Amino acid sequence: MKEVRPTTGLVAQALFNILGNLNGVAFLDLFSGTGRIAFEACRRGADPVVSVELVRSRSKAIWKANSFDSHTHISMDVRKGLSWVSRKGFAFDVVFADPPYGARWDETLPDLILSRREILKEDGVFVFEHGREEPVKVSFPWILRDERSYGRSVLSFLELSSSALKEG
């Protein structure tokens, strides 16, 4: 099992400053780890908030700490989690993912999100936290809107192109 590498305070603060007002924003936290990002999204008014974490011990800690009615946590692989939220009819304004660095998610995660396109609202943003040494492979229909570096961490903000949304 990979060690949990929580999003640092600096990166989390930057993320929420960039996202701005989250009142009523639907928020998905993939690779939730400690649940810190999901809980902060709840605290800032996001609703609904769904977090996905595979590791049972981390999931149990998230369930135990959860005090928000707007938060749903599921303990499963991200691929199954995306399928679950799709089947439940969720659509998110923000999809945040912080996979383990070095696990090659930079090569597959954008396509995985795209395969469940219905979970990202038309004006939604996919925020991908990744290591500086593993840049995200951005190709159509994704557009890299912004990218910010914080030490060895990078936040990449991706959106679907408007022509892709018309096709889908």
CSV table of N, CA, C and O in Angstrom, one decimal, residues 38-147:
chain,number,residue,atom,x,y,z
A,38,ALA,N,-12.3,16.9,0.7
A,38,ALA,CA,-13.7,16.8,0.7
A,38,ALA,C,-14.4,17.5,1.9
A,38,ALA,O,-15.4,18.2,1.7
A,39,PHE,N,-13.8,17.4,3.1
A,39,PHE,CA,-14.3,18.0,4.3
A,39,PHE,C,-14.2,19.6,4.1
A,39,PHE,O,-15.1,20.3,4.5
A,40,GLU,N,-13.1,20.0,3.5
A,40,GLU,CA,-13.0,21.5,3.3
A,40,GLU,C,-14.0,22.0,2.3
A,40,GLU,O,-14.5,23.1,2.5
A,41,ALA,N,-14.2,21.2,1.3
A,41,ALA,CA,-15.3,21.6,0.3
A,41,ALA,C,-16.6,21.7,1.0
A,41,ALA,O,-17.4,22.6,0.7
A,42,CYS,N,-16.9,20.7,1.9
A,42,CYS,CA,-18.2,20.8,2.6
A,42,CYS,C,-18.2,22.0,3.5
A,42,CYS,O,-19.2,22.7,3.5
A,43,ARG,N,-17.1,22.3,4.2
A,43,ARG,CA,-17.1,23.4,5.1
A,43,ARG,C,-17.3,24.7,4.3
A,43,ARG,O,-17.9,25.7,4.9
A,44,ARG,N,-16.9,24.8,3.1
A,44,ARG,CA,-17.1,26.0,2.2
A,44,ARG,C,-18.4,26.0,1.5
A,44,ARG,O,-18.6,26.8,0.6
A,45,GLY,N,-19.3,25.1,1.8
A,45,GLY,CA,-20.6,25.1,1.3
A,45,GLY,C,-20.9,24.3,0.0
A,45,GLY,O,-22.0,24.3,-0.5
A,46,ALA,N,-19.9,23.5,-0.4
A,46,ALA,CA,-20.2,22.6,-1.6
A,46,ALA,C,-21.3,21.6,-1.2
A,46,ALA,O,-21.3,21.1,-0.1
A,47,ASP,N,-22.1,21.3,-2.2
A,47,ASP,CA,-23.2,20.3,-1.9
A,47,ASP,C,-23.8,19.9,-3.2
A,47,ASP,O,-24.2,20.7,-4.0
A,48,PRO,N,-23.7,18.6,-3.5
A,48,PRO,CA,-23.2,17.5,-2.7
A,48,PRO,C,-21.7,17.4,-2.9
A,48,PRO,O,-21.1,17.9,-3.8
A,49,VAL,N,-21.1,16.7,-1.9
A,49,VAL,CA,-19.7,16.3,-2.0
A,49,VAL,C,-19.6,14.8,-1.9
A,49,VAL,O,-20.2,14.2,-1.0
A,50,VAL,N,-18.9,14.2,-2.9
A,50,VAL,CA,-18.6,12.8,-2.9
A,50,VAL,C,-17.1,12.6,-2.9
A,50,VAL,O,-16.4,13.2,-3.6
A,51,SER,N,-16.7,11.7,-2.0
A,51,SER,CA,-15.3,11.3,-2.0
A,51,SER,C,-15.1,9.8,-2.2
A,51,SER,O,-16.0,9.0,-1.8
A,52,VAL,N,-14.0,9.5,-2.9
A,52,VAL,CA,-13.7,8.1,-3.2
A,52,VAL,C,-12.3,7.8,-2.8
A,52,VAL,O,-11.4,8.5,-3.1
A,53,GLU,N,-12.2,6.7,-2.0
A,53,GLU,CA,-10.9,6.2,-1.5
A,53,GLU,C,-11.0,4.7,-1.4
A,53,GLU,O,-11.9,4.1,-0.9
A,54,LEU,N,-9.9,4.1,-2.0
A,54,LEU,CA,-9.9,2.6,-2.1
A,54,LEU,C,-9.5,2.0,-0.8
A,54,LEU,O,-10.0,1.0,-0.4
A,55,VAL,N,-8.5,2.5,-0.1
A,55,VAL,CA,-7.9,1.9,1.1
A,55,VAL,C,-8.9,1.9,2.3
A,55,VAL,O,-9.3,3.0,2.7
A,56,ARG,N,-9.3,0.8,2.7
A,56,ARG,CA,-10.3,0.6,3.7
A,56,ARG,C,-10.0,1.4,5.0
A,56,ARG,O,-10.9,2.0,5.6
A,57,SER,N,-8.8,1.3,5.5
A,57,SER,CA,-8.5,1.9,6.8
A,57,SER,C,-8.6,3.5,6.6
A,57,SER,O,-9.1,4.1,7.6
A,58,ARG,N,-8.3,4.0,5.5
A,58,ARG,CA,-8.5,5.5,5.3
A,58,ARG,C,-9.9,5.8,5.2
A,58,ARG,O,-10.4,6.8,5.7
A,59,SER,N,-10.7,4.9,4.5
A,59,SER,CA,-12.1,5.1,4.3
A,59,SER,C,-12.8,5.1,5.7
A,59,SER,O,-13.7,5.9,6.0
A,60,LYS,N,-12.4,4.1,6.5
A,60,LYS,CA,-13.0,4.1,7.9
A,60,LYS,C,-12.8,5.4,8.6
A,60,LYS,O,-13.7,5.9,9.3
A,61,ALA,N,-11.6,5.9,8.5
A,61,ALA,CA,-11.3,7.2,9.2
A,61,ALA,C,-12.1,8.3,8.6
A,61,ALA,O,-12.6,9.2,9.4
A,62,ILE,N,-12.4,8.3,7.3
A,62,ILE,CA,-13.2,9.4,6.7
A,62,ILE,C,-14.6,9.2,7.2
A,62,ILE,O,-15.3,10.2,7.6
A,63,TRP,N,-15.2,8.0,7.2
A,63,TRP,CA,-16.5,7.8,7.7
A,63,TRP,C,-16.7,8.2,9.1
A,63,TRP,O,-17.7,8.8,9.5
A,64,LYS,N,-15.7,7.9,9.9
A,64,LYS,CA,-15.7,8.3,11.3
A,64,LYS,C,-15.7,9.8,11.6
A,64,LYS,O,-16.4,10.3,12.4
A,65,ALA,N,-14.9,10.5,10.7
A,65,ALA,CA,-14.8,11.9,10.9
A,65,ALA,C,-15.9,12.7,10.2
A,65,ALA,O,-16.0,13.9,10.5
A,66,ASN,N,-16.6,12.1,9.3
A,66,ASN,CA,-17.6,12.8,8.6
A,66,ASN,C,-18.8,13.4,9.4
A,66,ASN,O,-19.5,12.6,10.1
A,67,SER,N,-18.9,14.7,9.4
A,67,SER,CA,-20.0,15.3,10.2
A,67,SER,C,-20.9,16.2,9.3
A,67,SER,O,-21.6,17.0,9.8
A,68,PHE,N,-20.8,16.0,8.0
A,68,PHE,CA,-21.5,16.8,7.0
A,68,PHE,C,-22.6,16.0,6.3
A,68,PHE,O,-22.3,15.0,5.8
A,69,ASP,N,-23.8,16.5,6.4
A,69,ASP,CA,-24.9,15.9,5.7
A,69,ASP,C,-24.7,15.9,4.2
A,69,ASP,O,-25.2,15.0,3.5
A,70,SER,N,-24.0,16.9,3.6
A,70,SER,CA,-23.8,17.0,2.2
A,70,SER,C,-22.7,16.0,1.6
A,70,SER,O,-22.5,16.0,0.4
A,71,HIS,N,-22.0,15.3,2.5
A,71,HIS,CA,-20.9,14.5,2.1
A,71,HIS,C,-21.3,13.0,2.0
A,71,HIS,O,-21.8,12.4,3.0
A,72,THR,N,-21.0,12.4,0.9
A,72,THR,CA,-21.1,10.9,0.7
A,72,THR,C,-19.7,10.4,0.5
A,72,THR,O,-19.0,10.9,-0.4
A,73,HIS,N,-19.3,9.3,1.2
A,73,HIS,CA,-18.0,8.7,1.0
A,73,HIS,C,-18.2,7.3,0.5
A,73,HIS,O,-19.0,6.6,1.0
A,74,ILE,N,-17.5,6.9,-0.5
A,74,ILE,CA,-17.5,5.5,-1.0
A,74,ILE,C,-16.1,5.0,-1.0
A,74,ILE,O,-15.1,5.7,-1.3
A,75,SER,N,-16.0,3.7,-0.6
A,75,SER,CA,-14.7,3.0,-0.5
A,75,SER,C,-14.6,2.0,-1.6
A,75,SER,O,-15.2,0.9,-1.6
A,76,MET,N,-13.9,2.5,-2.7
A,76,MET,CA,-13.7,1.6,-3.9
A,76,MET,C,-12.7,2.2,-4.8
A,76,MET,O,-12.3,3.4,-4.6
A,77,ASP,N,-12.2,1.4,-5.7
A,77,ASP,CA,-11.3,1.9,-6.7
A,77,ASP,C,-11.9,3.0,-7.5
A,77,ASP,O,-13.1,3.1,-7.7
A,78,VAL,N,-11.1,4.0,-7.9
A,78,VAL,CA,-11.6,5.2,-8.6
A,78,VAL,C,-12.4,4.8,-9.9
A,78,VAL,O,-13.4,5.4,-10.2
A,79,ARG,N,-11.9,3.8,-10.6
A,79,ARG,CA,-12.7,3.4,-11.8
A,79,ARG,C,-14.1,3.0,-11.4
A,79,ARG,O,-15.1,3.4,-12.1
A,80,LYS,N,-14.2,2.1,-10.4
A,80,LYS,CA,-15.6,1.7,-9.9
A,80,LYS,C,-16.3,2.9,-9.3
A,80,LYS,O,-17.5,3.0,-9.5
A,81,GLY,N,-15.6,3.8,-8.6
A,81,GLY,CA,-16.2,5.0,-8.1
A,81,GLY,C,-16.8,5.9,-9.1
A,81,GLY,O,-18.0,6.4,-9.0
A,82,LEU,N,-16.1,6.1,-10.2
A,82,LEU,CA,-16.7,6.9,-11.3
A,82,LEU,C,-17.9,6.2,-11.9
A,82,LEU,O,-18.9,6.9,-12.3
A,83,SER,N,-17.9,4.9,-12.0
A,83,SER,CA,-19.1,4.2,-12.5
A,83,SER,C,-20.2,4.4,-11.6
A,83,SER,O,-21.4,4.6,-12.0
A,84,TRP,N,-20.0,4.3,-10.3
A,84,TRP,CA,-21.0,4.4,-9.2
A,84,TRP,C,-21.6,5.8,-9.3
A,84,TRP,O,-22.9,5.9,-9.3
A,85,VAL,N,-20.8,6.9,-9.3
A,85,VAL,CA,-21.4,8.2,-9.3
A,85,VAL,C,-22.2,8.4,-10.6
A,85,VAL,O,-23.2,9.1,-10.6
A,86,SER,N,-21.7,7.8,-11.7
A,86,SER,CA,-22.5,8.0,-13.0
A,86,SER,C,-23.8,7.3,-12.9
A,86,SER,O,-24.9,7.8,-13.3
A,87,ARG,N,-23.9,6.0,-12.4
A,87,ARG,CA,-25.1,5.3,-12.2
A,87,ARG,C,-26.1,6.0,-11.3
A,87,ARG,O,-27.3,5.9,-11.5
A,88,LYS,N,-25.6,6.7,-10.3
A,88,LYS,CA,-26.4,7.4,-9.3
A,88,LYS,C,-26.9,8.8,-9.9
A,88,LYS,O,-27.7,9.5,-9.2
A,89,GLY,N,-26.4,9.1,-11.1
A,89,GLY,CA,-26.9,10.4,-11.7
A,89,GLY,C,-26.2,11.6,-11.2
A,89,GLY,O,-26.6,12.7,-11.5
A,90,PHE,N,-25.0,11.5,-10.6
A,90,PHE,CA,-24.3,12.7,-10.1
A,90,PHE,C,-23.7,13.4,-11.3
A,90,PHE,O,-23.2,12.8,-12.2
A,91,ALA,N,-23.6,14.7,-11.2
A,91,ALA,CA,-22.9,15.5,-12.2
A,91,ALA,C,-22.2,16.6,-11.3
A,91,ALA,O,-22.8,17.2,-10.4
A,92,PHE,N,-20.9,16.9,-11.6
A,92,PHE,CA,-20.1,17.7,-10.7
A,92,PHE,C,-19.6,19.0,-11.4
A,92,PHE,O,-19.3,18.9,-12.6
A,93,ASP,N,-19.6,20.1,-10.6
A,93,ASP,CA,-19.0,21.3,-11.1
A,93,ASP,C,-17.5,21.2,-11.0
A,93,ASP,O,-16.7,21.8,-11.8
A,94,VAL,N,-17.0,20.5,-10.0
A,94,VAL,CA,-15.5,20.3,-9.7
A,94,VAL,C,-15.3,18.8,-9.5
A,94,VAL,O,-15.9,18.2,-8.7
A,95,VAL,N,-14.3,18.3,-10.3
A,95,VAL,CA,-13.8,17.0,-10.0
A,95,VAL,C,-12.3,17.2,-9.7
A,95,VAL,O,-11.5,17.7,-10.5
A,96,PHE,N,-12.0,16.8,-8.4
A,96,PHE,CA,-10.6,17.0,-8.0
A,96,PHE,C,-10.0,15.6,-7.8
A,96,PHE,O,-10.6,14.7,-7.3
A,97,ALA,N,-8.8,15.4,-8.3
A,97,ALA,CA,-8.1,14.1,-8.2
A,97,ALA,C,-6.7,14.3,-7.7
A,97,ALA,O,-5.9,15.2,-8.3
A,98,ASP,N,-6.3,13.6,-6.7
A,98,ASP,CA,-4.9,13.7,-6.2
A,98,ASP,C,-4.4,12.2,-6.0
A,98,ASP,O,-4.3,11.7,-4.9
A,99,PRO,N,-4.1,11.6,-7.2
A,99,PRO,CA,-3.6,10.2,-7.1
A,99,PRO,C,-2.2,10.1,-6.6
A,99,PRO,O,-1.5,11.1,-6.5
A,100,PRO,N,-1.8,8.9,-6.2
A,100,PRO,CA,-0.4,8.8,-5.7
A,100,PRO,C,0.6,9.2,-6.8
A,100,PRO,O,0.5,8.8,-8.0
A,101,TYR,N,1.6,10.0,-6.4
A,101,TYR,CA,2.6,10.4,-7.4
A,101,TYR,C,3.4,9.2,-7.8
A,101,TYR,O,3.6,8.3,-7.1
A,102,GLY,N,3.8,9.2,-9.1
A,102,GLY,CA,4.6,8.1,-9.6
A,102,GLY,C,3.8,6.9,-10.0
A,102,GLY,O,4.4,5.9,-10.5
A,103,ALA,N,2.5,6.9,-9.9
A,103,ALA,CA,1.7,5.7,-10.2
A,103,ALA,C,1.2,5.8,-11.7
A,103,ALA,O,0.3,5.0,-12.0
A,104,ARG,N,1.6,6.7,-12.4
A,104,ARG,CA,1.3,6.9,-13.9
A,104,ARG,C,-0.1,7.3,-14.2
A,104,ARG,O,-0.6,7.1,-15.3
A,105,TRP,N,-0.8,7.9,-13.2
A,105,TRP,CA,-2.2,8.3,-13.4
A,105,TRP,C,-2.2,9.5,-14.4
A,105,TRP,O,-3.2,9.8,-15.0
A,106,ASP,N,-1.1,10.2,-14.6
A,106,ASP,CA,-1.0,11.3,-15.5
A,106,ASP,C,-1.3,10.9,-16.9
A,106,ASP,O,-1.7,11.6,-17.8
A,107,GLU,N,-1.0,9.6,-17.2
A,107,GLU,CA,-1.3,9.1,-18.5
A,107,GLU,C,-2.7,8.6,-18.8
A,107,GLU,O,-3.1,8.5,-19.9
A,108,THR,N,-3.4,8.3,-17.7
A,108,THR,CA,-4.7,7.6,-17.9
A,108,THR,C,-5.9,8.4,-17.3
A,108,THR,O,-7.0,8.2,-17.8
A,109,LEU,N,-5.7,9.2,-16.3
A,109,LEU,CA,-6.8,9.8,-15.6
A,109,LEU,C,-7.7,10.7,-16.5
A,109,LEU,O,-8.9,10.6,-16.4
A,110,PRO,N,-7.1,11.6,-17.3
A,110,PRO,CA,-7.9,12.4,-18.1
A,110,PRO,C,-8.9,11.6,-19.0
A,110,PRO,O,-10.1,11.9,-19.2
A,111,ASP,N,-8.3,10.5,-19.6
A,111,ASP,CA,-9.2,9.6,-20.4
A,111,ASP,C,-10.3,8.9,-19.6
A,111,ASP,O,-11.4,8.7,-20.1
A,112,LEU,N,-9.9,8.5,-18.4
A,112,LEU,CA,-10.9,7.9,-17.5
A,112,LEU,C,-12.0,8.8,-17.2
A,112,LEU,O,-13.2,8.4,-17.2
A,113,ILE,N,-11.7,10.1,-16.9
A,113,ILE,CA,-12.8,11.1,-16.6
A,113,ILE,C,-13.6,11.3,-17.9
A,113,ILE,O,-14.8,11.3,-17.8
A,114,LEU,N,-12.9,11.3,-19.0
A,114,LEU,CA,-13.6,11.5,-20.3
A,114,LEU,C,-14.6,10.4,-20.6
A,114,LEU,O,-15.7,10.6,-21.1
A,115,SER,N,-14.2,9.2,-20.2
A,115,SER,CA,-15.1,8.0,-20.4
A,115,SER,C,-16.4,8.1,-19.6
A,115,SER,O,-17.3,7.4,-19.9
A,116,ARG,N,-16.4,8.9,-18.6
A,116,ARG,CA,-17.6,9.2,-17.8
A,116,ARG,C,-18.0,10.7,-17.9
A,116,ARG,O,-18.2,11.3,-16.9
A,117,ARG,N,-17.9,11.2,-19.1
A,117,ARG,CA,-18.1,12.6,-19.4
A,117,ARG,C,-19.3,13.2,-18.7
A,117,ARG,O,-19.3,14.3,-18.3
A,118,GLU,N,-20.4,12.4,-18.5
A,118,GLU,CA,-21.6,12.9,-17.9
A,118,GLU,C,-21.5,13.3,-16.5
A,118,GLU,O,-22.3,14.0,-16.0
A,119,ILE,N,-20.4,12.9,-15.8
A,119,ILE,CA,-20.2,13.3,-14.4
A,119,ILE,C,-19.7,14.7,-14.3
A,119,ILE,O,-19.7,15.3,-13.2
A,120,LEU,N,-19.2,15.3,-15.4
A,120,LEU,CA,-18.6,16.6,-15.3
A,120,LEU,C,-19.6,17.6,-16.0
A,120,LEU,O,-19.9,17.4,-17.2
A,121,LYS,N,-20.1,18.5,-15.3
A,121,LYS,CA,-21.1,19.5,-15.8
A,121,LYS,C,-20.5,20.3,-17.0
A,121,LYS,O,-19.2,20.4,-17.1
A,122,GLU,N,-21.3,20.9,-17.8
A,122,GLU,CA,-20.9,21.6,-19.0
A,122,GLU,C,-19.8,22.6,-18.7
A,122,GLU,O,-18.8,22.7,-19.4
A,123,ASP,N,-19.9,23.4,-17.6
A,123,ASP,CA,-18.9,24.4,-17.3
A,123,ASP,C,-18.0,23.9,-16.2
A,123,ASP,O,-17.4,24.7,-15.5
A,124,GLY,N,-18.0,22.6,-16.0
A,124,GLY,CA,-17.2,22.0,-14.9
A,124,GLY,C,-15.7,22.0,-15.2
A,124,GLY,O,-15.2,22.2,-16.3
A,125,VAL,N,-15.0,21.8,-14.1
A,125,VAL,CA,-13.5,21.8,-14.1
A,125,VAL,C,-13.0,20.5,-13.5
A,125,VAL,O,-13.5,20.1,-12.5
A,126,PHE,N,-12.0,20.0,-14.1
A,126,PHE,CA,-11.3,18.8,-13.6
A,126,PHE,C,-9.9,19.3,-13.1
A,126,PHE,O,-9.1,19.8,-13.9
A,127,VAL,N,-9.7,19.2,-11.8
A,127,VAL,CA,-8.5,19.7,-11.2
A,127,VAL,C,-7.7,18.5,-10.8
A,127,VAL,O,-8.1,17.6,-10.1
A,128,PHE,N,-6.5,18.4,-11.4
A,128,PHE,CA,-5.6,17.2,-11.3
A,128,PHE,C,-4.4,17.7,-10.5
A,128,PHE,O,-3.6,18.5,-11.0
A,129,GLU,N,-4.2,17.2,-9.3
A,129,GLU,CA,-2.9,17.4,-8.6
A,129,GLU,C,-2.0,16.3,-8.9
A,129,GLU,O,-2.3,15.1,-8.9
A,130,HIS,N,-0.8,16.7,-9.3
A,130,HIS,CA,0.2,15.7,-9.8
A,130,HIS,C,1.6,16.2,-9.5
A,130,HIS,O,1.8,17.4,-9.1
A,131,GLY,N,2.6,15.3,-9.5
A,131,GLY,CA,4.0,15.7,-9.3
A,131,GLY,C,4.5,16.5,-10.5
A,131,GLY,O,4.1,16.3,-11.6
A,132,ARG,N,5.5,17.4,-10.2
A,132,ARG,CA,6.1,18.2,-11.2
A,132,ARG,C,6.8,17.3,-12.3
A,132,ARG,O,6.8,17.7,-13.5
A,133,GLU,N,7.3,16.2,-11.9
A,133,GLU,CA,8.0,15.3,-12.8
A,133,GLU,C,7.1,14.4,-13.7
A,133,GLU,O,7.5,13.7,-14.5
A,134,GLU,N,5.7,14.6,-13.5
A,134,GLU,CA,4.8,13.8,-14.3
A,134,GLU,C,3.7,14.7,-14.9
A,134,GLU,O,2.6,14.7,-14.4
A,135,PRO,N,4.1,15.5,-15.9
A,135,PRO,CA,3.1,16.4,-16.5
A,135,PRO,C,1.9,15.7,-17.1
A,135,PRO,O,2.0,14.6,-17.6
A,136,VAL,N,0.7,16.3,-17.0
A,136,VAL,CA,-0.5,15.7,-17.5
A,136,VAL,C,-0.5,15.8,-19.0
A,136,VAL,O,-0.1,16.8,-19.6
A,137,LYS,N,-0.9,14.7,-19.6
A,137,LYS,CA,-1.0,14.6,-21.1
A,137,LYS,C,-2.3,15.2,-21.5
A,137,LYS,O,-3.3,14.5,-21.3
A,138,VAL,N,-2.3,16.4,-22.0
A,138,VAL,CA,-3.5,17.1,-22.4
A,138,VAL,C,-3.7,17.0,-23.9
A,138,VAL,O,-2.8,17.4,-24.7
A,139,SER,N,-4.8,16.4,-24.3
A,139,SER,CA,-5.2,16.3,-25.7
A,139,SER,C,-6.7,16.5,-25.9
A,139,SER,O,-7.4,16.4,-24.9
A,140,PHE,N,-7.1,16.8,-27.1
A,140,PHE,CA,-8.5,17.0,-27.4
A,140,PHE,C,-9.3,15.9,-26.8
A,140,PHE,O,-8.9,14.7,-27.0
A,141,PRO,N,-10.4,16.1,-26.2
A,141,PRO,CA,-11.1,17.4,-26.1
A,141,PRO,C,-10.8,18.2,-24.8
A,141,PRO,O,-11.5,19.1,-24.5
A,142,TRP,N,-9.7,17.8,-24.1
A,142,TRP,CA,-9.4,18.6,-22.9
A,142,TRP,C,-8.6,19.9,-23.3
A,142,TRP,O,-7.9,19.9,-24.3
A,143,ILE,N,-8.9,20.9,-22.5
A,143,ILE,CA,-8.1,22.2,-22.6
A,143,ILE,C,-7.5,22.5,-21.3
A,143,ILE,O,-8.2,22.4,-20.3
A,144,LEU,N,-6.2,22.7,-21.3
A,144,LEU,CA,-5.6,23.1,-20.0
A,144,LEU,C,-5.8,24.6,-19.8
A,144,LEU,O,-5.3,25.5,-20.6
A,145,ARG,N,-6.6,25.0,-18.9
A,145,ARG,CA,-7.0,26.4,-18.6
A,145,ARG,C,-6.0,27.1,-17.7
A,145,ARG,O,-5.8,28.3,-17.8
A,146,ASP,N,-5.4,26.3,-16.8
A,146,ASP,CA,-4.5,27.0,-15.8
A,146,ASP,C,-3.6,25.9,-15.2
A,146,ASP,O,-4.0,24.7,-15.2
A,147,GLU,N,-2.4,26.2,-14.8
A,147,GLU,CA,-1.5,25.3,-14.1
A,147,GLU,C,-0.7,26.1,-13.1
A,147,GLU,O,-0.1,27.1,-13.5
